[in-house]
Coordinates of C-alpha atoms in Angstrom, one line a residue:
Chain A
M1 CA -0.2 0.1 -0.2
F2 CA 2.9 2.5 1.2
E3 CA 5.4 3.2 -1.3
F4 CA 8.1 1.8 1.0
C5 CA 6.7 -1.6 1.6
A6 CA 8.1 -2.4 -1.6
D7 CA 10.9 -5.0 -0.1
P8 CA 9.7 -5.7 3.4
S9 CA 12.5 -7.8 4.2
Q10 CA 14.8 -4.5 4.8
L11 CA 11.9 -2.9 7.2
S12 CA 12.0 -3.0 11.1
G13 CA 9.8 -2.0 13.7
L14 CA 6.7 0.2 13.3
T15 CA 7.6 0.8 9.7
W16 CA 7.1 -3.4 9.2
L17 CA 4.5 -3.5 11.0
S18 CA 2.7 -0.5 9.3
C19 CA 3.5 -2.3 6.1
Y20 CA 2.3 -5.5 7.4
L21 CA -1.0 -4.5 8.6
T22 CA -1.9 -2.9 5.5
T23 CA -1.2 -6.1 3.3
G24 CA -4.1 -7.7 1.0
T25 CA -4.9 -10.3 3.7
H26 CA -5.6 -7.5 6.5
F27 CA -7.6 -5.9 4.0
N28 CA -9.8 -9.0 3.6
F29 CA -9.7 -9.2 7.5
Y30 CA -10.8 -5.9 8.3
W31 CA -13.9 -6.1 5.5
S32 CA -14.8 -9.7 7.1
F33 CA -15.7 -7.5 10.3
L34 CA -18.4 -5.6 7.6
T35 CA -19.4 -8.7 6.5
V36 CA -20.4 -10.1 10.1
L37 CA -22.2 -7.3 11.0
M38 CA -24.1 -6.5 8.0
L39 CA -24.8 -10.6 8.2
L40 CA -26.4 -9.5 11.9
A41 CA -28.1 -6.4 10.7
V42 CA -29.6 -8.1 8.1
T43 CA -30.5 -11.3 10.0
A44 CA -31.8 -9.9 13.2
P45 CA -35.0 -7.8 11.7
V46 CA -35.5 -11.5 9.7
A47 CA -35.4 -13.9 12.2
L48 CA -38.0 -11.8 14.1
A49 CA -40.1 -11.8 11.4
F50 CA -40.1 -15.8 11.2
G51 CA -40.5 -15.7 15.2
F52 CA -43.4 -13.4 14.8
G53 CA -44.7 -15.5 12.0
G54 CA -44.3 -18.7 14.1
A55 CA -45.9 -17.1 17.8
M56 CA -49.0 -15.9 15.4
A57 CA -49.8 -19.5 14.0
A58 CA -48.4 -21.3 17.4
R59 CA -51.5 -19.0 19.0
S60 CA -53.8 -19.3 16.1
P61 CA -57.0 -20.9 16.9
L62 CA -57.3 -22.8 13.7
L63 CA -55.5 -26.2 14.5
P64 CA -53.6 -27.0 11.5
V65 CA -52.1 -23.3 11.7
S66 CA -51.6 -23.7 15.2
W67 CA -49.7 -27.5 15.0
I68 CA -47.4 -25.6 11.8
G69 CA -46.0 -23.0 14.2
K70 CA -45.5 -25.5 16.8
G71 CA -44.2 -27.7 14.6
Y72 CA -41.7 -25.4 13.8
I73 CA -40.8 -24.2 17.1
A74 CA -40.7 -27.6 18.1
A75 CA -38.3 -28.9 15.4
V76 CA -35.9 -26.3 15.0
R77 CA -35.3 -26.1 18.8
G78 CA -35.2 -29.9 19.6
V79 CA -32.3 -30.5 16.5
P80 CA -28.8 -29.2 17.0
D81 CA -27.7 -26.2 15.5
I82 CA -25.0 -27.7 13.6
V83 CA -27.5 -30.2 11.5
Y84 CA -28.9 -27.3 10.0
F85 CA -25.6 -25.3 9.1
L86 CA -24.4 -28.6 7.4
F87 CA -27.3 -30.4 6.0
F88 CA -30.1 -28.1 5.8
V89 CA -27.8 -25.5 3.9
I90 CA -27.2 -28.3 1.2
A91 CA -30.4 -29.4 1.1
L92 CA -31.7 -26.1 0.5
D93 CA -29.6 -25.4 -2.3
Q94 CA -30.1 -28.6 -4.2
G95 CA -33.9 -28.2 -4.0
I96 CA -33.2 -24.5 -5.3
E97 CA -31.4 -25.9 -8.1
W98 CA -33.4 -29.4 -8.7
T99 CA -36.4 -27.2 -8.9
K100 CA -34.8 -24.9 -11.7
H101 CA -33.6 -27.9 -13.1
L102 CA -37.1 -29.3 -13.9
F103 CA -37.6 -25.8 -15.7
V104 CA -35.1 -25.2 -17.3
C105 CA -33.3 -28.5 -18.3
E106 CA -33.9 -29.7 -21.8
D107 CA -32.8 -33.4 -21.1
L108 CA -34.5 -34.7 -18.0
S109 CA -34.1 -38.6 -18.4
Q110 CA -31.1 -38.7 -16.2
P111 CA -31.7 -39.1 -12.3
V112 CA -30.4 -36.0 -10.2
W113 CA -29.3 -38.2 -7.2
N114 CA -26.9 -41.0 -8.4
G115 CA -25.6 -42.5 -5.9
T116 CA -23.5 -39.5 -4.0
E117 CA -23.7 -37.4 -6.9
F118 CA -25.6 -34.3 -7.2
R119 CA -26.5 -33.4 -11.0
V120 CA -28.1 -31.3 -12.8
C121 CA -27.5 -29.6 -16.2
P122 CA -25.7 -26.4 -16.2
E123 CA -28.0 -24.3 -17.2
A124 CA -29.7 -24.9 -13.4
K125 CA -27.0 -24.1 -11.6
V126 CA -27.5 -21.1 -8.9
P127 CA -25.3 -19.7 -9.6
L128 CA -24.3 -20.3 -13.1
A129 CA -20.7 -21.4 -13.0
A130 CA -20.1 -18.5 -15.7
S131 CA -21.5 -15.7 -13.3
S132 CA -18.9 -13.6 -11.7
A133 CA -17.4 -13.9 -8.1
I134 CA -19.7 -11.7 -6.5
W135 CA -23.1 -13.8 -7.2
H136 CA -21.3 -16.8 -5.9
S137 CA -21.0 -14.4 -2.5
A138 CA -24.1 -12.8 -2.5
Y139 CA -25.5 -16.1 -2.8
A140 CA -23.7 -17.6 -0.1
F141 CA -24.6 -14.5 1.8
A142 CA -28.1 -14.6 1.5
T143 CA -28.6 -18.8 2.3
A144 CA -26.6 -18.1 5.4
V145 CA -29.1 -15.4 6.2
F146 CA -31.9 -17.8 5.5
T147 CA -30.9 -20.9 7.6
F148 CA -29.6 -18.0 10.4
A149 CA -33.2 -16.7 10.4
L150 CA -34.6 -20.3 10.4
V151 CA -32.9 -21.2 13.2
F152 CA -33.2 -17.9 15.3
G153 CA -36.6 -17.7 14.1
A154 CA -37.5 -20.2 15.7
F155 CA -36.2 -19.4 19.3
A156 CA -37.6 -16.2 18.9
A157 CA -40.9 -17.6 18.2
N158 CA -41.1 -19.3 21.6
V159 CA -39.9 -16.3 23.5
L160 CA -42.9 -14.1 21.6
Y161 CA -45.2 -16.8 21.8
G162 CA -44.4 -16.7 25.8
A163 CA -44.5 -13.0 25.9
M164 CA -48.1 -13.1 24.1
Q165 CA -49.3 -15.3 27.3
A166 CA -48.1 -12.8 29.9
V167 CA -49.7 -9.8 28.7
P168 CA -52.4 -10.0 31.8
R169 CA -55.9 -10.7 30.7
A170 CA -57.5 -7.8 32.2
Q171 CA -55.8 -5.9 29.6
L172 CA -57.2 -7.8 26.8
E173 CA -60.3 -7.9 28.0
T174 CA -61.0 -4.3 28.8
A175 CA -60.0 -4.1 25.4
E176 CA -62.7 -6.2 24.1
A177 CA -65.4 -4.5 26.7
Y178 CA -64.7 -1.7 24.4
G179 CA -65.9 -3.0 21.3
M180 CA -62.5 -3.9 19.8
T181 CA -62.4 -6.8 17.1
P182 CA -59.7 -9.8 18.2
R183 CA -57.5 -8.5 15.4
Q184 CA -57.7 -4.8 16.9
V185 CA -57.1 -6.4 20.0
F186 CA -54.3 -8.3 18.8
R187 CA -52.6 -5.0 17.3
R188 CA -53.4 -2.0 19.7
V189 CA -52.9 -3.8 23.1
L190 CA -51.4 -7.3 23.4
V191 CA -48.5 -6.5 20.5
P192 CA -47.5 -3.2 22.4
Q193 CA -47.3 -4.8 25.5
M194 CA -46.0 -8.0 25.2
W195 CA -42.7 -6.4 23.9
V196 CA -41.5 -5.7 27.8
F197 CA -41.9 -9.4 28.1
A198 CA -39.9 -10.6 25.1
L199 CA -37.3 -8.2 25.7
P200 CA -35.1 -10.4 27.9
G201 CA -35.3 -13.8 26.0
L202 CA -34.5 -11.7 22.7
S203 CA -31.8 -10.1 24.3
N204 CA -30.3 -13.4 25.1
L205 CA -30.6 -14.6 21.7
W206 CA -29.5 -11.5 19.9
L207 CA -26.1 -12.1 21.6
I208 CA -25.9 -15.5 21.0
L209 CA -26.2 -14.5 17.2
I210 CA -23.7 -12.6 17.9
K211 CA -20.8 -15.3 18.7
A212 CA -22.4 -17.8 16.7
T213 CA -21.0 -15.7 13.4
P214 CA -18.1 -18.4 13.2
L215 CA -20.4 -20.9 11.9
L216 CA -20.6 -18.7 8.7
F217 CA -17.3 -20.2 7.6
L218 CA -19.3 -23.5 7.4
L219 CA -21.3 -22.0 4.9
G220 CA -18.5 -21.4 3.1
I221 CA -18.0 -17.4 3.7
Q222 CA -15.2 -16.6 5.4
D223 CA -15.7 -14.5 8.6
I224 CA -13.6 -13.0 11.2
V225 CA -12.7 -16.2 12.8
Y226 CA -11.4 -17.5 9.5
W227 CA -9.3 -14.5 8.7
A228 CA -7.8 -14.7 12.2
R229 CA -6.7 -18.2 12.2
E230 CA -5.9 -17.4 8.6
L231 CA -3.5 -14.7 9.3
G232 CA -2.1 -15.8 12.6
S233 CA -1.1 -19.1 11.7
A234 CA 2.6 -19.4 11.1
K235 CA 4.2 -18.2 7.6
T236 CA 7.3 -19.4 6.3
S237 CA 9.9 -17.3 4.9
G238 CA 10.3 -18.9 1.2
N239 CA 6.7 -17.4 -0.1
N240 CA 5.8 -14.9 2.7
P241 CA 7.0 -11.2 2.5
Y242 CA 6.4 -10.9 6.1
P243 CA 7.0 -14.1 7.8
H244 CA 6.3 -14.8 11.1
G245 CA 6.0 -17.4 13.8
D246 CA 2.5 -18.9 15.4
W247 CA 0.5 -15.1 15.9
R248 CA -3.3 -16.5 16.4
V249 CA -3.1 -15.7 19.9
F250 CA -2.6 -11.8 19.2
Y251 CA -5.7 -12.0 16.4
F252 CA -7.9 -13.9 18.8
L253 CA -7.3 -11.3 21.7
A254 CA -8.3 -8.5 19.0
L255 CA -11.8 -10.8 18.4
L256 CA -11.9 -11.0 22.2
V257 CA -11.6 -7.1 21.9
F258 CA -14.3 -6.7 19.5
Y259 CA -17.0 -9.5 21.0
L260 CA -16.8 -8.0 24.1
A261 CA -17.1 -4.2 22.8
F262 CA -19.8 -5.3 20.5
T263 CA -21.4 -6.8 23.5
R264 CA -21.2 -3.8 25.9
V265 CA -22.8 -1.3 23.2
S266 CA -25.4 -4.1 22.9
E267 CA -26.0 -4.2 26.7
V268 CA -26.1 -0.6 26.9
F269 CA -29.2 -0.3 24.0
L270 CA -30.9 -3.1 25.3
A271 CA -31.0 -1.5 28.8
R272 CA -32.1 1.9 27.0
L273 CA -34.8 -0.2 25.2
T274 CA -36.1 -1.9 28.6
R275 CA -36.6 1.5 30.1
R276 CA -38.4 3.0 27.1
L277 CA -40.9 -0.4 26.5
S278 CA -41.5 -0.4 30.2
H279 CA -43.0 3.1 30.3
G280 CA -46.6 3.2 31.2
Q281 CA -46.6 -0.7 31.5
A282 CA -48.5 -2.5 34.5
T283 CA -44.9 -3.7 35.3
L284 CA -42.5 -3.6 38.5
G285 CA -40.5 -1.8 35.7
G286 CA -43.3 0.6 34.5
E287 CA -44.5 1.2 38.0
Q288 CA -40.7 2.1 39.4
L289 CA -40.6 4.5 36.4
R290 CA -44.1 5.8 37.0
K291 CA -42.7 6.5 40.8
A292 CA -39.9 7.9 39.8
G293 CA -41.3 9.9 37.4
A294 CA -44.4 11.4 40.0
Chain B
M1 CA -34.4 -6.7 0.7
K2 CA -33.1 -10.5 0.4
K3 CA -36.3 -11.6 -1.7
M4 CA -35.3 -8.5 -4.1
M5 CA -31.4 -9.5 -3.9
L6 CA -32.1 -13.1 -5.2
A7 CA -35.0 -12.1 -7.9
T8 CA -32.0 -10.0 -9.4
A9 CA -29.6 -12.1 -8.9
L10 CA -31.4 -15.2 -10.6
L11 CA -32.6 -12.7 -13.5
A12 CA -28.7 -11.5 -14.3
L13 CA -27.5 -15.4 -14.1
T14 CA -30.4 -16.6 -16.3
A15 CA -29.3 -14.0 -18.8
G16 CA -25.6 -15.0 -19.2
A17 CA -27.1 -18.9 -19.5
S18 CA -25.2 -19.3 -22.9
L19 CA -21.8 -19.0 -21.0
A20 CA -22.3 -21.5 -18.6
Q21 CA -21.0 -24.7 -19.8
D22 CA -17.5 -23.4 -20.3
V23 CA -16.4 -22.3 -17.2
V24 CA -14.9 -24.9 -14.5
R25 CA -14.4 -24.4 -10.8
I26 CA -11.4 -25.9 -9.0
G27 CA -11.8 -26.2 -5.6
T28 CA -8.8 -26.1 -2.8
E29 CA -8.1 -25.4 0.5
G30 CA -5.9 -22.4 0.2
A31 CA -3.7 -23.3 3.5
Y32 CA -1.5 -25.8 2.9
E33 CA 1.4 -23.7 1.7
P34 CA 3.6 -24.2 -1.1
Y35 CA 0.8 -26.4 -2.4
N36 CA -2.5 -23.5 -2.4
Y37 CA -2.1 -20.9 0.1
I38 CA -3.8 -17.1 0.3
D39 CA -0.8 -14.5 -0.9
Q40 CA 0.1 -12.9 2.3
A41 CA 0.7 -9.4 0.1
T42 CA -2.7 -9.5 -2.1
G43 CA -5.1 -11.8 -0.5
E44 CA -5.4 -13.7 -3.7
L45 CA -5.1 -17.9 -4.2
T46 CA -1.4 -18.8 -5.3
G47 CA 0.8 -21.8 -4.9
F48 CA 1.7 -24.5 -7.5
E49 CA -1.8 -26.0 -7.8
I50 CA -3.1 -22.6 -8.8
E51 CA -0.3 -22.1 -11.1
L52 CA -0.3 -25.9 -12.9
G53 CA -4.4 -25.5 -13.0
N54 CA -4.1 -22.3 -14.9
E55 CA -1.4 -23.7 -16.9
L56 CA -4.0 -27.1 -18.0
C57 CA -6.9 -25.3 -18.2
K58 CA -4.9 -22.8 -20.8
R59 CA -3.7 -26.2 -22.6
A60 CA -7.4 -28.0 -22.1
T61 CA -8.7 -24.5 -23.1
L62 CA -11.2 -24.4 -20.7
N63 CA -12.0 -21.2 -18.7
C64 CA -10.8 -22.3 -15.1
E65 CA -11.8 -20.3 -12.0
F66 CA -10.5 -21.2 -8.0
V67 CA -12.6 -21.5 -5.3
Q68 CA -11.9 -21.6 -1.5
N69 CA -13.3 -24.8 0.3
A70 CA -12.3 -25.9 3.7
W71 CA -10.9 -29.3 3.5
D72 CA -13.3 -31.1 5.3
S73 CA -16.0 -30.8 3.5
I74 CA -14.1 -30.6 0.0
I75 CA -15.3 -34.1 -1.3
P76 CA -18.9 -33.6 0.0
N77 CA -18.6 -30.3 -1.7
L78 CA -17.5 -31.2 -5.2
Q79 CA -20.6 -34.8 -5.1
S80 CA -23.0 -32.2 -4.7
G81 CA -21.6 -29.6 -8.0
N82 CA -20.3 -26.3 -5.8
Y83 CA -17.2 -27.0 -8.3
D84 CA -15.8 -29.5 -10.6
L85 CA -12.6 -30.4 -9.9
I86 CA -10.5 -30.4 -6.6
M87 CA -6.8 -29.5 -6.4
A88 CA -5.9 -29.2 -3.4
G89 CA -2.7 -32.0 -2.5
M90 CA -5.4 -34.4 -2.6
S91 CA -3.5 -38.2 -3.0
I92 CA -4.8 -40.9 -5.1
T93 CA -5.7 -43.5 -2.5
D94 CA -8.5 -46.6 -2.9
E95 CA -10.7 -45.0 -0.3
R96 CA -10.9 -41.7 -2.2
E97 CA -11.3 -43.7 -5.4
E98 CA -14.6 -45.5 -4.5
V99 CA -16.3 -41.8 -3.8
I100 CA -14.7 -39.6 -6.8
D101 CA -12.8 -40.0 -9.7
F102 CA -9.1 -39.4 -10.5
S103 CA -6.9 -37.3 -12.9
Q104 CA -3.4 -39.0 -13.9
N105 CA -0.8 -37.9 -10.6
Y106 CA 0.8 -34.6 -11.4
I107 CA 3.0 -35.1 -8.5
P108 CA 5.0 -38.5 -8.5
P109 CA 4.5 -40.1 -5.0
A110 CA 6.2 -37.9 -2.6
S111 CA 7.5 -38.5 1.0
S112 CA 5.8 -37.9 3.9
D113 CA 8.1 -37.6 7.0
Y114 CA 7.4 -36.8 10.9
L115 CA 8.5 -33.2 12.1
A116 CA 9.1 -33.3 16.3
L117 CA 11.3 -30.9 18.5
T118 CA 14.4 -33.3 18.6
A119 CA 15.6 -35.8 16.2
D120 CA 15.1 -38.5 18.8
V121 CA 11.5 -38.7 19.8
A122 CA 10.2 -42.0 19.6
I123 CA 7.2 -42.4 16.9
G124 CA 6.0 -46.0 17.4
E125 CA 3.4 -47.6 19.7
G126 CA 2.7 -44.9 22.6
A127 CA 4.1 -41.9 20.9
V128 CA 1.0 -38.6 20.3
I129 CA 1.4 -37.9 16.5
A130 CA -0.4 -35.2 14.8
A131 CA -2.2 -35.4 11.7
Q132 CA -5.2 -33.3 9.5
T133 CA -8.4 -35.0 9.6
G134 CA -9.1 -37.2 6.1
T135 CA -5.4 -37.1 4.9
I136 CA -3.4 -40.3 4.0
Q137 CA -1.6 -40.0 7.0
A138 CA -3.9 -39.6 9.4
G139 CA -5.2 -43.0 8.2
Y140 CA -1.5 -44.1 8.4
V141 CA -0.8 -43.0 11.9
A142 CA -4.2 -44.7 13.0
E143 CA -2.9 -47.9 11.9
S144 CA 0.3 -47.5 13.1
G145 CA -0.6 -47.5 16.7
A146 CA 0.5 -44.5 17.7
T147 CA -2.1 -42.3 19.3
L148 CA -3.8 -39.9 16.4
L149 CA -4.3 -36.5 17.1
E150 CA -5.9 -35.1 14.4
F151 CA -6.7 -31.4 13.6
A152 CA -8.8 -29.8 10.6
T153 CA -6.0 -27.5 9.6
P154 CA -2.5 -28.4 8.7
D155 CA -1.2 -25.1 10.4
E156 CA -2.7 -26.5 14.0
T157 CA -0.9 -29.9 13.6
V158 CA 2.8 -27.6 13.9
A159 CA 1.4 -25.6 15.9
A160 CA 0.5 -28.9 18.7
V161 CA 4.2 -30.1 18.4
R162 CA 5.4 -26.5 19.3
N163 CA 3.3 -26.6 22.2
G164 CA 3.8 -30.3 23.7
E165 CA 0.5 -31.5 22.8
A166 CA 1.9 -34.4 20.5
D167 CA 5.8 -35.5 20.3
A168 CA 5.6 -35.0 16.3
V169 CA 3.4 -34.4 13.4
F170 CA 3.1 -36.4 10.1
A171 CA 2.5 -34.7 6.4
D172 CA 4.0 -34.1 3.2
K173 CA 7.7 -33.7 3.2
D174 CA 7.2 -31.2 0.8
Y175 CA 4.7 -29.2 3.6
L176 CA 7.3 -29.7 6.2
A177 CA 10.4 -28.7 5.1
P178 CA 10.0 -25.5 4.9
I179 CA 8.7 -24.9 8.2
A180 CA 11.7 -27.1 9.5
A181 CA 14.1 -24.5 7.8
D182 CA 12.9 -21.7 9.1
S183 CA 12.7 -22.7 12.9
N184 CA 16.4 -22.2 13.8
G185 CA 16.8 -25.7 14.9
E186 CA 13.7 -26.0 16.8
L187 CA 11.8 -28.2 14.9
V188 CA 13.4 -31.1 12.6
L189 CA 12.7 -33.4 10.3
L190 CA 13.1 -37.2 11.3
A191 CA 14.8 -39.8 9.0
E192 CA 11.8 -41.8 8.6
E193 CA 10.2 -41.1 5.5
V194 CA 7.7 -43.0 4.5
Q195 CA 6.3 -43.1 0.7
L196 CA 2.2 -43.4 0.5
G197 CA -0.4 -43.3 -1.8
G198 CA -0.4 -42.9 -5.9
G199 CA 0.7 -39.3 -6.0
V200 CA -1.3 -36.0 -5.9
G201 CA -4.0 -35.7 -9.0
I202 CA -6.8 -34.1 -9.9
G203 CA -9.9 -35.0 -8.1
L204 CA -13.3 -35.5 -10.3
R205 CA -16.7 -36.6 -10.1
E206 CA -17.0 -40.5 -11.8
T207 CA -19.5 -39.1 -14.2
D208 CA -17.4 -36.8 -16.2
T209 CA -15.4 -38.6 -17.9
E210 CA -15.0 -36.2 -20.5
L211 CA -13.3 -33.5 -18.0
K212 CA -11.4 -36.2 -17.3
D213 CA -10.0 -37.2 -20.4
K214 CA -9.5 -33.8 -21.3
L215 CA -7.2 -33.0 -18.3
N216 CA -5.3 -36.3 -18.6
A217 CA -4.2 -35.3 -21.8
A218 CA -3.1 -31.6 -20.8
I219 CA -1.3 -32.9 -17.8
Q220 CA 0.3 -35.6 -20.3
T221 CA 1.7 -32.8 -22.5
M222 CA 3.2 -31.4 -19.4
K223 CA 5.3 -34.2 -18.7
D224 CA 6.2 -34.2 -22.0
D225 CA 7.9 -31.0 -22.4
G226 CA 9.3 -31.2 -19.0
S227 CA 7.4 -27.9 -18.0
L228 CA 5.7 -30.1 -14.9
N229 CA 8.7 -30.7 -13.6
A230 CA 10.2 -27.5 -14.2
M231 CA 7.5 -26.2 -12.1
I232 CA 7.6 -28.7 -9.7
T233 CA 11.4 -27.9 -8.9
K234 CA 10.0 -24.0 -8.8
W235 CA 7.8 -24.4 -6.3
F236 CA 9.4 -27.2 -3.7
G237 CA 13.0 -26.6 -4.1
P238 CA 15.5 -28.9 -6.2
E239 CA 15.2 -32.1 -3.9
A240 CA 11.6 -32.5 -5.4
V241 CA 10.6 -35.8 -6.8
T242 CA 9.9 -35.1 -10.4
F243 CA 8.6 -37.5 -13.2

């Protein structure tokens, strides 16, 4: 990057370090932080939407819909995450390609699953082999978001389901007494009041999600933990301009600081949110706020 | 947002469908210097296999692209069609032949060796030997009676010897030699070389016979005109075994 970096073997001390920290691999490392933050920013709302849908379905008076909601929650919560990240993603990917295969391939006589091989015609590949690397990354990222959202959505659904049950029955009855329809009761009374009950559970999920991002590497995305390992691993002098020993401990320390700082920021934000949501609620927190304000 | 992204992606992809057939994707690990690794300065894949792969594709008039994949899942991802070839220092063995096909070898059967803190370390029964999961060397250690300690990446196997977790690491000699040379005598290669496997070849799906023939022909031309030997010497040093 800098001009004086042309011959690293002649450098020492801080100049060496400034060159070392601006190599191409390090920029990939810095970018991967953004990838992780972006994944979190996209996944959290999507997972919440999945959770909301799941909780609503589970509460539905229609029995089949309720079964679907409860089945989703039970199935995902009962199966180890790693199975989803290894098996589900491959199944999802093959499912998409198989569906496309049925539409775009001319020759459908060959079996798609042949022993351990999965084979569709080149036109049915998603993304196509010829498409640029950015589409391959975008596709991997989208499947990652979907998988994370599916897994965390089930946990969020259970939290929201519990929170909806926790809203005092008297509140809903009062709304009904005013003549509101069930939908109005749900929208105007139940949902605004349930968040304060859901927040502790949701904040747990958020913190677990932050730390679950290293699973990204299983999905073919190079995240911060992958790059910390790659950069920290010992480099021999033959082919590497910046040879060094096993430096993984320093890179993992940097990750530790990042994760701790991120957790702290999240905690501060969540504490504020709890305070805000407790306003005017018939809970202990709400009551304390009322007294303090009076 | 996600749906929109997917929809645009699908659209953009279908538009270029006619070009699709010609691109061959090659899976590699990117953590096995000097076979395949990440260039420290640029962050791109580089190494013997990257240079060889590009040369072979040029000779076979294929349009190739390297993709990185963890060693653990490198065969399953080939089978499910995420890429079409494996060039990752993978030795040709009977076990692997059962699930995938191999081209003819592009590295002759080379030596595996032990790397340890001192030259007099015992490596037989009762010793703890580190090796990378799913490698030909891990299989050999498991059968030798020594305790096998497996790691996901080659780098971790060497680190295990440095911190005393394992008595020695067993891997390709071409991988260990530069590490020993660099360690100022801290790590030494044992005089216990073992010949394993049928050399390193390109892994392919069993149904891709046409691609296999093209690559075999390309490898043969490189063997015949000596350019393969020159490339092996360039990356593995003058002592490396050539054809």
